[in-house]
Every structure is written in structure tokens, then in C-alpha cells.
Amino acid sequence: MKCRVCDQPIEPFMSFGQQPIANHFITPDQKGNEYFFEMEVATCSNCGMFQLIEQPDPEVMFHDNYAFFSQTSKSMQVHFKAFADYVTENYLKSEDPFVVEVGSNDGIMLRNFKNDGIRHLGIEPSGNVAEVARKDGVETLCAFFGEDTANDVKAKHGAADAILSANVMCHIPDIHSVAKGVAALLKPEGVFVFEDPYLGDVVQKTSYDQIYDEHVFLFSATSVGNAFKDYGLVLIDVLPQVTHGGSMRYVLGRPEHHEISENVSRQQAWEDEMGLAKPETFEKFKQNCEKSREDLVSLLKDLKAKNKRVVGYAATSKSTTVLNYCDIGPDLIEYISDTTPEKQGKLSPGKHIPVKPHAEFANNYPEYAVLFAWNHAKEIRANETKYDEANGKWVYFVPEVSIHGE
Ligand code: DWN
Ligand code: ZN
């Protein structure tokens, strides 16, 4: 096997077993017809890239029925307004700037540029979410991003001052085609700003649920720096983010036009110290994942033995990895409450736990709720004070399996 980025040989250090498509919530008649793949992971000791060995075809994962809409979280709306303001204040200095977002989903970030009258274009392959953005007045092209799309956009709209992306780059297996596209579309002084879940956080918190079919890479400052250097793009800044349980914002540009922040070398030095490219680190990570699995399964079995009602809270993509890796089905979790209409009335991928609207939870509180959207804990706990008052307990599994509210 070869590294997807630098072509050096790599070996998987761990398998999460047979995993389905994380966002493919099924109807009962689709049982037995699900797509599964062996989810093995590796890190490259040459370029530092953490990656999936096998990834299902993009068309299987992203399509017109894609079940994730970014706008479902209020705090993410606030986050993307702040992201847009950061870009405008720091990098949109030209007279009539043009901003492109790769994987613009339902327009959650670009609508801030639209509101400020800034020229923008979203590039989004999933037709249903792109349509939501268009209805909101956000210019959106329904396409996968690569060199060809970049050249088409440049011919039609001109070069971009900023190319942005959030929780998308880690989904694209051909990072070289993205880098070529970015290099082609960006003005000489332009910037490429993207953020994704950060490998350092995943390893530190044992948040292995960030690993699923869509996330072909988990980035670090080291691996991002290596991946783009052949295209004349260097890291000029890195800014840690609290979103998605710990993310990193990477700012890339051409060195002749930008100063390089000290944040870059500081972060890379921290990664070296932490051993983020070393096999021992991932051997320990594997052991931590196994311990997390044992602890969660034994807690749920114990609650079942005590006849407690346990449900899941939020049918996240991440929950697919947890449920399938830990082999947790409807015998241990009665249903999963989720606010997304497209998921409700369906069954969770692989383990077939029913997904029900939030009203089901609110109208008949369980005794325990497993918080699958632990990354939104602050927002969710603030919204669910009545559940706490009713003596409801929360099960967390990041950074370790624990019960809250007791
Ligand atoms: O990278 C990705 C990230 C950005 O978003 C995608 N591949 C898919 C998605 O991952 P996720 O599904 O793990 O995202 P979230 O934001 O952790 O979870 C969203 C799900 O949680 C939605 O189905 C809605 C649900 N939810 C809920 O039911 N009640 C969310 C909140 C905040 C709530 O209060
Ligand atoms: Zn590599």
C-alpha cells in the first residue's frame, strides 16, 4: 500500500472492522443491501498523513440524498459568521474581491459574504444541499472540485482572492487535484483557508469517531505543510478551533506574498513532541480505542441488565463508527433522537437502530442518553436543562466513557 499523498509505502496500524456508509440511513426494505468496507487506517512516516486505506467511491457517499445539513447547529452558524469575518478582515483587500468555497453545503458560511455584498461562489457536489443554498441566494455550482472545475470557474468569474473550505478537504482523496485546482484559481497573493478535525485532538481525546468513510484524511500542521508544498503553497498560519471536538484552521499562500506566522513552527514542534507521525503513538491510540469500546459496551450492558431505558442523542456520522466498531444495536440503544427530517423514520447505518424525531425524546425522557454529538455538548446541554431536571443522565465516551448528571 502507498501513501495517498507522497506515494511512500504505508501499513495499516488498526482496523475498525466492517463499516457501512456513515450517512446512509436506510429504510427497513434496504436491510441486507448495505455497502460495507473494511475500515483500516495508517499514518505515513514520510509525510505524516493519517489516512484511510480504503475509501468508498465519492458517488456512494455524496449524492442528492446526502443526509447532513450544516445549518442544524446554531453554534456552527455563529462559528461560520466568525470564519467569514476573519477572512474578510485579514485577506479581502482588493476592490471587488471574489471568494470561493469548496464544499459549501447549504451555504452556511457563504451567506455571510452574500449579506455583505461580496462576490462568492460555492462548489458543492450534493444537489439537495446545494439547492438549499441557492434558495437562500447563495451562488452555488453543483460539482466536485478539481483542476478542471477550477479552470472553468476562473474563466467565468476570474481568479479568487480567497478559497475557503470547512470540513471538506479531509473528505477528498485526491489532494493533488485539489492543490492543482487551488493553485490555478487563486490570485498570486490569494489565500487558501480551510479547517478540519485535527489529528492532535483525535489522538489526545481518543475521539476515534472522527474516522469514518468520508474522512479519508485527518490532518496535522505537518502533513498539510507537506501536502501542498509542491504546488507553491506554504502554511502561513494555523489557528486551533473548538469546533467538531477540536479542529485546526490552516491558512496557505505563496511565500513571496505572505509572512509566515510563528504559530506554524510552534504547532509543528508540538506535533513532533507528541509523536504525531510515530508508530508508537498510534499503537497507544489503538489500545485507547479498544479500552473505550470495552468501557462503553460494558456500561450499556450493565444498564440493560438493570432495565434502564437508554437512547442515543443525535445520529451523527461519527456515531456510525462507534456503533459498528463496538457492535452496539437496538438491543442496547432503543432509538436515536435526531433533528434532521431526512434521518427520521430510518435505521442507523449497519446496526439498524431506529432514528426518531426529537419530540420522541422530549415527550418521554429515557433514563440515559448517549451523547453522540459530544462536539455540540455545550449547545445541547443548554437546550436540555429539563431533561437534567427530570434526573436524566448523559453518557459521554470522549475523552473517556463517563456518566454526567449524577
Ligand atoms: O465532516 C462532517 C461534519 C462537519 O459534519 C461531515 N462528514 C458530516 C457531519 O458530521 P456529523 O454528522 O458527525 O456532524 P455533527 O454536527 O456532530 O452532528 C449533526 C447531527 O446531530 C445531525 O444529524 C443533527 C444532530 N443534532 C441533533 O439531533 N440535535 C445536532 C444537534 C446540535 C442537536 O441539538
Ligand atoms: Zn505520505
Short mmCIF file of C-alpha atoms and ligand atoms in Angstrom, two decimals:
data_model
loop_
_atom_site.label_atom_id
_atom_site.label_comp_id
_atom_site.label_asym_id
_atom_site.label_seq_id
_atom_site.Cartn_x
_atom_site.Cartn_y
_atom_site.Cartn_z
CA MET A 1 0.00 0.00 0.00
CA LYS A 2 1.15 3.50 -0.80
CA CYS A 3 0.54 6.83 0.90
CA ARG A 4 -2.22 8.72 -0.90
CA VAL A 5 -0.12 11.88 -0.71
CA CYS A 6 3.59 11.07 -1.09
CA ASP A 7 3.49 7.56 -2.59
CA GLN A 8 5.74 6.05 0.09
CA PRO A 9 4.82 2.58 1.39
CA ILE A 10 2.41 2.54 4.35
CA GLU A 11 0.94 -0.21 6.52
CA PRO A 12 -2.38 -0.09 8.40
CA PHE A 13 -1.90 0.05 12.18
CA MET A 14 -5.53 -0.64 13.01
CA SER A 15 -8.88 -1.80 11.62
CA PHE A 16 -12.28 -0.58 12.79
CA GLY A 17 -13.85 -3.65 11.17
CA GLN A 18 -16.62 -3.68 8.60
CA GLN A 19 -18.17 -0.22 8.38
CA PRO A 20 -21.16 0.98 6.34
CA ILE A 21 -21.58 4.41 4.69
CA ALA A 22 -21.70 6.71 7.73
CA ASN A 23 -24.52 8.90 6.44
CA HIS A 24 -26.54 6.21 4.71
CA PHE A 25 -29.60 5.92 6.94
CA ILE A 26 -31.70 3.14 5.48
CA THR A 27 -35.36 2.23 5.16
CA PRO A 28 -36.30 -1.24 6.53
CA ASP A 29 -36.55 -2.70 2.98
CA GLN A 30 -32.87 -1.78 2.35
CA LYS A 31 -31.67 -4.12 5.12
CA GLY A 32 -29.33 -6.72 3.66
CA ASN A 33 -28.35 -4.45 0.74
CA GLU A 34 -26.00 -2.14 2.54
CA TYR A 35 -22.49 -1.33 1.34
CA PHE A 36 -19.75 -2.28 3.83
CA PHE A 37 -15.99 -1.83 3.66
CA GLU A 38 -13.07 -2.77 5.90
CA MET A 39 -12.09 0.46 7.63
CA GLU A 40 -8.33 0.30 8.16
CA VAL A 41 -6.15 3.31 8.98
CA ALA A 42 -2.49 4.19 8.56
CA THR A 43 -0.11 7.07 9.16
CA CYS A 44 2.68 7.85 6.73
CA SER A 45 6.05 8.10 8.44
CA ASN A 46 7.35 10.13 5.48
CA CYS A 47 4.76 12.93 5.15
CA GLY A 48 2.83 12.46 8.40
CA MET A 49 -0.58 11.98 6.74
CA PHE A 50 -3.15 9.96 8.69
CA GLN A 51 -5.41 8.21 6.19
CA LEU A 52 -7.94 5.53 5.39
CA ILE A 53 -6.55 2.60 3.44
CA GLU A 54 -9.79 2.11 1.52
CA GLN A 55 -12.50 4.68 0.87
CA PRO A 56 -15.83 4.02 -0.88
CA ASP A 57 -16.39 5.89 -4.19
CA PRO A 58 -17.42 9.54 -3.71
CA GLU A 59 -20.70 8.96 -5.57
CA VAL A 60 -21.69 6.37 -2.93
CA MET A 61 -21.20 8.91 -0.14
CA PHE A 62 -22.20 12.29 -1.63
CA HIS A 63 -25.33 12.46 -3.70
CA ASP A 64 -28.72 14.14 -3.94
CA ASN A 65 -29.92 12.46 -0.75
CA TYR A 66 -26.93 13.42 1.41
CA ALA A 67 -28.30 13.45 4.96
CA PHE A 68 -26.14 16.14 6.59
CA PHE A 69 -27.15 19.80 6.61
CA SER A 70 -24.66 22.18 8.24
CA GLN A 71 -27.31 24.59 9.47
CA THR A 72 -28.65 22.09 12.03
CA SER A 73 -26.41 23.57 14.72
CA LYS A 74 -26.84 27.17 15.94
CA SER A 75 -23.30 27.35 17.28
CA MET A 76 -21.97 26.33 13.84
CA GLN A 77 -23.88 29.23 12.31
CA VAL A 78 -22.12 31.57 14.75
CA HIS A 79 -18.79 29.87 14.01
CA PHE A 80 -19.12 30.34 10.24
CA LYS A 81 -20.04 34.02 10.62
CA ALA A 82 -16.81 34.45 12.63
CA PHE A 83 -14.86 32.46 9.97
CA ALA A 84 -16.22 34.74 7.21
CA ASP A 85 -15.37 37.88 9.24
CA TYR A 86 -11.83 36.58 9.85
CA VAL A 87 -11.30 36.12 6.11
CA THR A 88 -12.79 39.49 5.19
CA GLU A 89 -10.76 41.38 7.79
CA ASN A 90 -7.45 39.69 7.07
CA TYR A 91 -7.45 38.72 3.42
CA LEU A 92 -10.05 40.53 1.29
CA LYS A 93 -8.08 43.67 0.48
CA SER A 94 -8.82 44.07 -3.24
CA GLU A 95 -11.51 46.33 -4.67
CA ASP A 96 -14.00 43.70 -5.79
CA PRO A 97 -12.93 40.52 -4.02
CA PHE A 98 -14.08 37.09 -5.09
CA VAL A 99 -14.44 34.24 -2.58
CA VAL A 100 -14.87 30.57 -3.50
CA GLU A 101 -15.87 27.87 -1.07
CA VAL A 102 -15.18 24.23 -1.80
CA GLY A 103 -17.94 22.00 -0.40
CA SER A 104 -20.26 24.86 0.55
CA ASN A 105 -23.07 22.55 1.76
CA ASP A 106 -26.24 24.57 2.45
CA GLY A 107 -24.42 27.93 2.22
CA ILE A 108 -23.89 28.30 5.98
CA MET A 109 -20.60 30.22 5.50
CA LEU A 110 -21.10 31.92 2.12
CA ARG A 111 -24.36 33.54 3.10
CA ASN A 112 -22.30 35.87 5.31
CA PHE A 113 -20.40 37.08 2.21
CA LYS A 114 -23.68 37.32 0.31
CA ASN A 115 -25.10 39.51 3.10
CA ASP A 116 -22.04 41.77 2.84
CA GLY A 117 -22.43 42.06 -0.96
CA ILE A 118 -19.14 40.19 -1.63
CA ARG A 119 -18.81 38.18 -4.86
CA HIS A 120 -18.84 34.50 -4.00
CA LEU A 121 -19.34 31.04 -5.44
CA GLY A 122 -19.94 27.77 -3.64
CA ILE A 123 -18.86 24.49 -5.23
CA GLU A 124 -20.94 21.67 -3.81
CA PRO A 125 -21.39 18.14 -5.24
CA SER A 126 -24.54 17.17 -3.29
CA GLY A 127 -27.51 18.52 -5.26
CA ASN A 128 -30.02 18.66 -2.41
CA VAL A 129 -27.87 20.77 -0.07
CA ALA A 130 -26.71 22.99 -3.00
CA GLU A 131 -30.38 23.71 -3.71
CA VAL A 132 -30.94 24.87 -0.12
CA ALA A 133 -28.03 27.33 -0.56
CA ARG A 134 -29.37 28.63 -3.90
CA LYS A 135 -32.80 29.22 -2.41
CA ASP A 136 -31.04 31.33 0.20
CA GLY A 137 -29.46 33.47 -2.55
CA VAL A 138 -26.00 31.87 -2.26
CA GLU A 139 -24.41 31.39 -5.72
CA THR A 140 -23.67 27.66 -5.98
CA LEU A 141 -22.24 25.38 -8.64
CA CYS A 142 -23.12 21.71 -8.25
CA ALA A 143 -19.78 19.97 -8.96
CA PHE A 144 -16.78 18.17 -7.44
CA PHE A 145 -13.75 20.46 -7.08
CA GLY A 146 -10.54 19.75 -9.00
CA GLU A 147 -8.33 21.36 -11.64
CA ASP A 148 -10.99 21.26 -14.38
CA THR A 149 -13.68 22.85 -12.22
CA ALA A 150 -11.13 25.44 -11.01
CA ASN A 151 -10.24 26.40 -14.58
CA ASP A 152 -13.92 26.68 -15.56
CA VAL A 153 -14.64 28.91 -12.57
CA LYS A 154 -11.61 31.10 -13.29
CA ALA A 155 -12.64 31.52 -16.94
CA LYS A 156 -16.14 32.57 -15.93
CA HIS A 157 -15.58 34.63 -12.76
CA GLY A 158 -11.84 35.47 -12.65
CA ALA A 159 -9.21 34.44 -10.07
CA ALA A 160 -10.12 34.16 -6.39
CA ASP A 161 -8.84 36.29 -3.53
CA ALA A 162 -9.68 33.52 -1.10
CA ILE A 163 -10.60 29.88 -1.46
CA LEU A 164 -12.24 28.55 1.66
CA SER A 165 -13.34 25.20 2.91
CA ALA A 166 -14.61 23.76 6.17
CA ASN A 167 -14.86 20.08 6.97
CA VAL A 168 -14.41 19.21 3.33
CA MET A 169 -10.69 18.87 2.49
CA CYS A 170 -10.42 15.81 4.70
CA HIS A 171 -13.14 14.21 2.53
CA ILE A 172 -11.27 14.47 -0.80
CA PRO A 173 -8.94 11.55 -1.57
CA ASP A 174 -7.08 13.23 -4.45
CA ILE A 175 -5.40 16.04 -2.54
CA HIS A 176 -3.15 16.70 -5.53
CA SER A 177 -6.09 17.52 -7.75
CA VAL A 178 -7.38 19.93 -5.06
CA ALA A 179 -3.94 21.53 -4.76
CA LYS A 180 -3.69 21.95 -8.54
CA GLY A 181 -7.18 23.45 -8.61
CA VAL A 182 -6.37 25.86 -5.79
CA ALA A 183 -3.09 26.88 -7.41
CA ALA A 184 -4.90 27.50 -10.72
CA LEU A 185 -7.80 29.50 -9.29
CA LEU A 186 -6.03 31.60 -6.66
CA LYS A 187 -4.69 35.11 -7.36
CA PRO A 188 -0.89 35.28 -6.78
CA GLU A 189 -1.50 36.99 -3.43
CA GLY A 190 -4.62 34.96 -2.64
CA VAL A 191 -5.08 32.61 0.30
CA PHE A 192 -6.48 29.14 0.75
CA VAL A 193 -8.07 28.83 4.19
CA PHE A 194 -9.52 25.57 5.37
CA GLU A 195 -10.37 23.83 8.61
CA ASP A 196 -10.95 20.22 9.54
CA PRO A 197 -10.92 17.98 12.62
CA TYR A 198 -7.36 18.00 13.97
CA LEU A 199 -5.39 14.78 14.31
CA GLY A 200 -3.77 16.06 17.52
CA ASP A 201 -7.20 16.31 19.18
CA VAL A 202 -8.34 12.91 17.88
CA VAL A 203 -5.25 11.24 19.33
CA GLN A 204 -5.31 13.15 22.62
CA LYS A 205 -9.04 12.60 23.24
CA THR A 206 -9.34 9.11 21.69
CA SER A 207 -12.12 10.60 19.54
CA TYR A 208 -11.83 7.76 17.03
CA ASP A 209 -15.39 8.52 15.88
CA GLN A 210 -13.91 11.24 13.63
CA ILE A 211 -12.72 8.34 11.50
CA TYR A 212 -15.38 7.22 9.01
CA ASP A 213 -15.76 6.68 5.27
CA GLU A 214 -16.00 10.38 4.40
CA HIS A 215 -12.87 11.36 6.35
CA VAL A 216 -10.15 9.91 4.17
CA PHE A 217 -7.57 12.12 5.96
CA LEU A 218 -7.09 13.53 9.43
CA PHE A 219 -4.71 16.46 9.07
CA SER A 220 -1.94 17.98 11.13
CA ALA A 221 0.14 21.10 10.51
CA THR A 222 2.99 18.80 9.46
CA SER A 223 1.01 16.76 6.94
CA VAL A 224 -0.77 19.80 5.46
CA GLY A 225 2.54 21.62 5.03
CA ASN A 226 3.95 18.58 3.21
CA ALA A 227 0.88 18.01 1.02
CA PHE A 228 0.81 21.46 -0.58
CA LYS A 229 4.49 22.38 -0.81
CA ASP A 230 4.94 21.05 -4.35
CA TYR A 231 2.29 23.48 -5.59
CA GLY A 232 3.99 26.64 -4.36
CA LEU A 233 1.63 26.90 -1.40
CA VAL A 234 3.01 27.04 2.12
CA LEU A 235 1.38 27.21 5.52
CA ILE A 236 1.36 30.85 6.59
CA ASP A 237 -0.75 30.39 9.71
CA VAL A 238 -2.55 27.76 11.81
CA LEU A 239 -5.35 28.56 14.25
CA PRO A 240 -6.87 25.93 16.58
CA GLN A 241 -10.69 25.82 16.65
CA VAL A 242 -13.06 24.29 19.19
CA THR A 243 -15.49 23.04 16.53
CA HIS A 244 -16.05 19.33 15.87
CA GLY A 245 -14.34 18.43 19.11
CA GLY A 246 -11.07 20.13 18.11
CA SER A 247 -10.24 21.38 14.65
CA MET A 248 -7.43 23.33 13.03
CA ARG A 249 -7.70 26.22 10.58
CA TYR A 250 -4.90 26.15 8.02
CA VAL A 251 -4.00 29.27 6.02
CA LEU A 252 -1.90 28.67 2.90
CA GLY A 253 -0.46 31.14 0.46
CA ARG A 254 2.55 31.82 -1.75
CA PRO A 255 5.59 32.64 0.40
CA GLU A 256 6.62 35.57 -1.80
CA HIS A 257 3.38 37.36 -0.85
CA HIS A 258 2.96 36.46 2.82
CA GLU A 259 4.80 36.46 6.11
CA ILE A 260 4.80 33.14 7.92
CA SER A 261 3.35 33.26 11.41
CA GLU A 262 5.30 31.74 14.29
CA ASN A 263 2.17 29.68 15.00
CA VAL A 264 3.21 27.34 12.19
CA SER A 265 6.59 26.26 13.55
CA ARG A 266 5.21 26.22 17.12
CA GLN A 267 2.41 23.83 16.12
CA GLN A 268 4.72 21.60 14.09
CA ALA A 269 7.17 21.43 17.01
CA TRP A 270 4.30 20.42 19.34
CA GLU A 271 3.32 17.68 16.87
CA ASP A 272 6.91 16.39 16.82
CA GLU A 273 6.99 16.35 20.59
CA MET A 274 3.68 14.50 20.71
CA GLY A 275 4.98 11.96 18.18
CA LEU A 276 2.15 12.58 15.69
CA ALA A 277 3.97 10.74 12.94
CA LYS A 278 5.42 7.95 15.11
CA PRO A 279 4.15 4.34 15.14
CA GLU A 280 4.27 4.14 18.98
CA THR A 281 1.75 6.98 19.24
CA PHE A 282 -0.71 5.08 17.09
CA GLU A 283 -0.13 1.78 18.86
CA LYS A 284 -1.17 3.57 22.06
CA PHE A 285 -4.11 5.21 20.23
CA LYS A 286 -5.27 1.76 19.13
CA GLN A 287 -5.14 0.50 22.72
CA ASN A 288 -7.08 3.56 23.86
CA CYS A 289 -9.78 2.88 21.22
CA GLU A 290 -10.07 -0.73 22.39
CA LYS A 291 -10.41 0.40 26.00
CA SER A 292 -13.05 2.97 25.05
CA ARG A 293 -15.00 0.21 23.24
CA GLU A 294 -14.79 -2.16 26.21
CA ASP A 295 -15.89 0.54 28.64
CA LEU A 296 -18.84 1.68 26.53
CA VAL A 297 -20.13 -1.81 25.80
CA SER A 298 -19.81 -2.92 29.41
CA LEU A 299 -21.63 0.24 30.62
CA LEU A 300 -24.51 -0.29 28.17
CA LYS A 301 -24.77 -3.98 29.04
CA ASP A 302 -24.81 -3.09 32.71
CA LEU A 303 -27.61 -0.53 32.17
CA LYS A 304 -29.58 -3.10 30.19
CA ALA A 305 -29.18 -5.65 32.99
CA LYS A 306 -30.60 -3.03 35.35
CA ASN A 307 -33.56 -2.47 32.97
CA LYS A 308 -32.66 1.17 32.35
CA ARG A 309 -34.00 2.96 29.26
CA VAL A 310 -31.07 4.11 27.11
CA VAL A 311 -31.37 6.13 23.89
CA GLY A 312 -28.86 7.85 21.60
CA TYR A 313 -28.80 11.63 21.20
CA ALA A 314 -28.01 12.80 17.60
CA ALA A 315 -27.50 10.34 14.75
CA THR A 316 -24.14 11.82 13.78
CA SER A 317 -21.83 10.41 11.11
CA LYS A 318 -19.44 9.77 13.97
CA SER A 319 -21.96 7.52 15.71
CA THR A 320 -21.80 5.10 12.78
CA THR A 321 -18.16 4.31 13.58
CA VAL A 322 -18.85 3.91 17.29
CA LEU A 323 -21.91 1.69 16.86
CA ASN A 324 -20.33 -0.58 14.25
CA TYR A 325 -16.89 -0.77 15.89
CA CYS A 326 -18.46 -1.53 19.29
CA ASP A 327 -21.23 -3.73 17.81
CA ILE A 328 -24.00 -1.78 19.53
CA GLY A 329 -27.51 -2.29 18.13
CA PRO A 330 -31.16 -1.77 19.14
CA ASP A 331 -30.77 -4.29 21.98
CA LEU A 332 -28.58 -1.77 23.83
CA ILE A 333 -29.86 1.57 22.46
CA GLU A 334 -33.63 1.83 21.98
CA TYR A 335 -33.56 4.60 19.35
CA ILE A 336 -31.53 7.66 18.38
CA SER A 337 -33.16 11.08 18.60
CA ASP A 338 -32.20 13.41 15.72
CA THR A 339 -33.49 16.75 14.43
CA THR A 340 -32.78 16.03 10.73
CA PRO A 341 -36.04 15.10 8.93
CA GLU A 342 -34.08 13.08 6.30
CA LYS A 343 -32.80 10.72 9.02
CA GLN A 344 -36.04 10.34 10.99
CA GLY A 345 -38.06 7.16 10.47
CA LYS A 346 -34.93 5.45 9.10
CA LEU A 347 -32.48 2.99 10.61
CA SER A 348 -28.89 3.77 11.56
CA PRO A 349 -26.26 2.50 9.07
CA GLY A 350 -25.11 -1.04 9.76
CA LYS A 351 -26.63 -1.50 13.23
CA HIS A 352 -30.22 -0.53 12.35
CA ILE A 353 -31.14 1.46 15.43
CA PRO A 354 -34.34 3.43 14.66
CA VAL A 355 -33.88 7.21 14.29
CA LYS A 356 -36.72 9.25 15.75
CA PRO A 357 -37.60 12.93 15.94
CA HIS A 358 -36.55 14.91 18.98
CA ALA A 359 -40.18 15.02 20.18
CA GLU A 360 -39.93 11.31 20.98
CA PHE A 361 -37.13 12.14 23.43
CA ALA A 362 -38.74 15.28 24.83
CA ASN A 363 -42.16 13.66 25.39
CA ASN A 364 -40.89 10.57 27.17
CA TYR A 365 -37.44 11.08 28.66
CA PRO A 366 -35.23 7.99 28.90
CA GLU A 367 -33.04 7.41 31.93
CA TYR A 368 -29.80 7.62 29.92
CA ALA A 369 -28.87 9.38 26.68
CA VAL A 370 -25.64 8.55 24.87
CA LEU A 371 -24.37 11.88 23.56
CA PHE A 372 -23.22 11.06 20.03
CA ALA A 373 -22.95 14.79 19.18
CA TRP A 374 -20.46 15.31 22.03
CA ASN A 375 -18.90 18.08 19.95
CA HIS A 376 -22.11 20.10 20.44
CA ALA A 377 -22.34 19.26 24.16
CA LYS A 378 -22.48 22.89 25.27
CA GLU A 379 -25.37 23.78 22.95
CA ILE A 380 -27.26 20.53 23.61
CA ARG A 381 -26.89 20.60 27.40
CA ALA A 382 -28.08 24.23 27.43
CA ASN A 383 -31.17 23.20 25.43
CA GLU A 384 -31.90 20.13 27.56
CA THR A 385 -31.96 21.51 31.08
CA LYS A 386 -35.45 19.98 31.53
CA TYR A 387 -34.01 16.53 30.91
CA ASP A 388 -31.42 17.21 33.61
CA GLU A 389 -34.17 18.45 35.94
CA ALA A 390 -36.07 15.21 35.25
CA ASN A 391 -32.96 13.39 36.51
CA GLY A 392 -31.88 12.25 33.02
CA LYS A 393 -28.26 11.12 32.72
CA TRP A 394 -25.83 11.61 29.86
CA VAL A 395 -23.33 9.03 28.69
CA TYR A 396 -20.17 10.56 27.22
CA PHE A 397 -17.46 8.48 25.55
CA VAL A 398 -14.95 11.26 24.72
CA PRO A 399 -12.35 11.67 26.13
CA GLU A 400 -13.45 8.65 28.19
CA VAL A 401 -16.62 6.74 28.93
CA SER A 402 -18.39 8.54 31.78
CA ILE A 403 -21.85 9.36 33.12
CA HIS A 404 -22.84 13.00 33.60
CA GLY A 405 -25.72 14.40 35.62
CA GLU A 406 -25.42 12.01 38.53
O1 DWN B 1 -17.35 16.36 8.32
C1 DWN B 1 -18.52 16.33 8.56
C2 DWN B 1 -19.03 17.11 9.70
C3 DWN B 1 -18.68 18.54 9.57
O2 DWN B 1 -20.41 17.06 9.83
C4 DWN B 1 -19.46 15.56 7.74
N1 DWN B 1 -18.79 14.48 7.14
C5 DWN B 1 -20.73 15.15 8.41
C6 DWN B 1 -21.02 15.82 9.71
O3 DWN B 1 -20.60 15.02 10.78
P1 DWN B 1 -21.57 14.68 11.98
O4 DWN B 1 -22.80 14.06 11.45
O5 DWN B 1 -20.78 13.88 12.96
O6 DWN B 1 -21.89 16.16 12.50
P2 DWN B 1 -22.46 16.77 13.82
O7 DWN B 1 -22.61 18.22 13.57
O8 DWN B 1 -21.67 16.38 15.00
O9 DWN B 1 -23.91 16.09 14.02
C7 DWN B 1 -25.01 16.50 13.35
C8 DWN B 1 -26.20 15.59 13.67
O10 DWN B 1 -26.62 15.77 15.00
C9 DWN B 1 -27.36 15.94 12.76
O11 DWN B 1 -27.98 14.74 12.34
C10 DWN B 1 -28.28 16.73 13.68
C11 DWN B 1 -28.00 16.13 15.02
N2 DWN B 1 -28.25 17.06 16.12
C12 DWN B 1 -29.37 16.88 16.91
O12 DWN B 1 -30.16 15.95 16.69
N3 DWN B 1 -29.58 17.78 17.91
C13 DWN B 1 -27.37 18.07 16.34
C14 DWN B 1 -27.59 18.98 17.34
C15 DWN B 1 -26.64 20.12 17.60
C16 DWN B 1 -28.76 18.82 18.17
O13 DWN B 1 -29.01 19.61 19.09
ZN ZN B 2 2.96 10.14 2.85
#
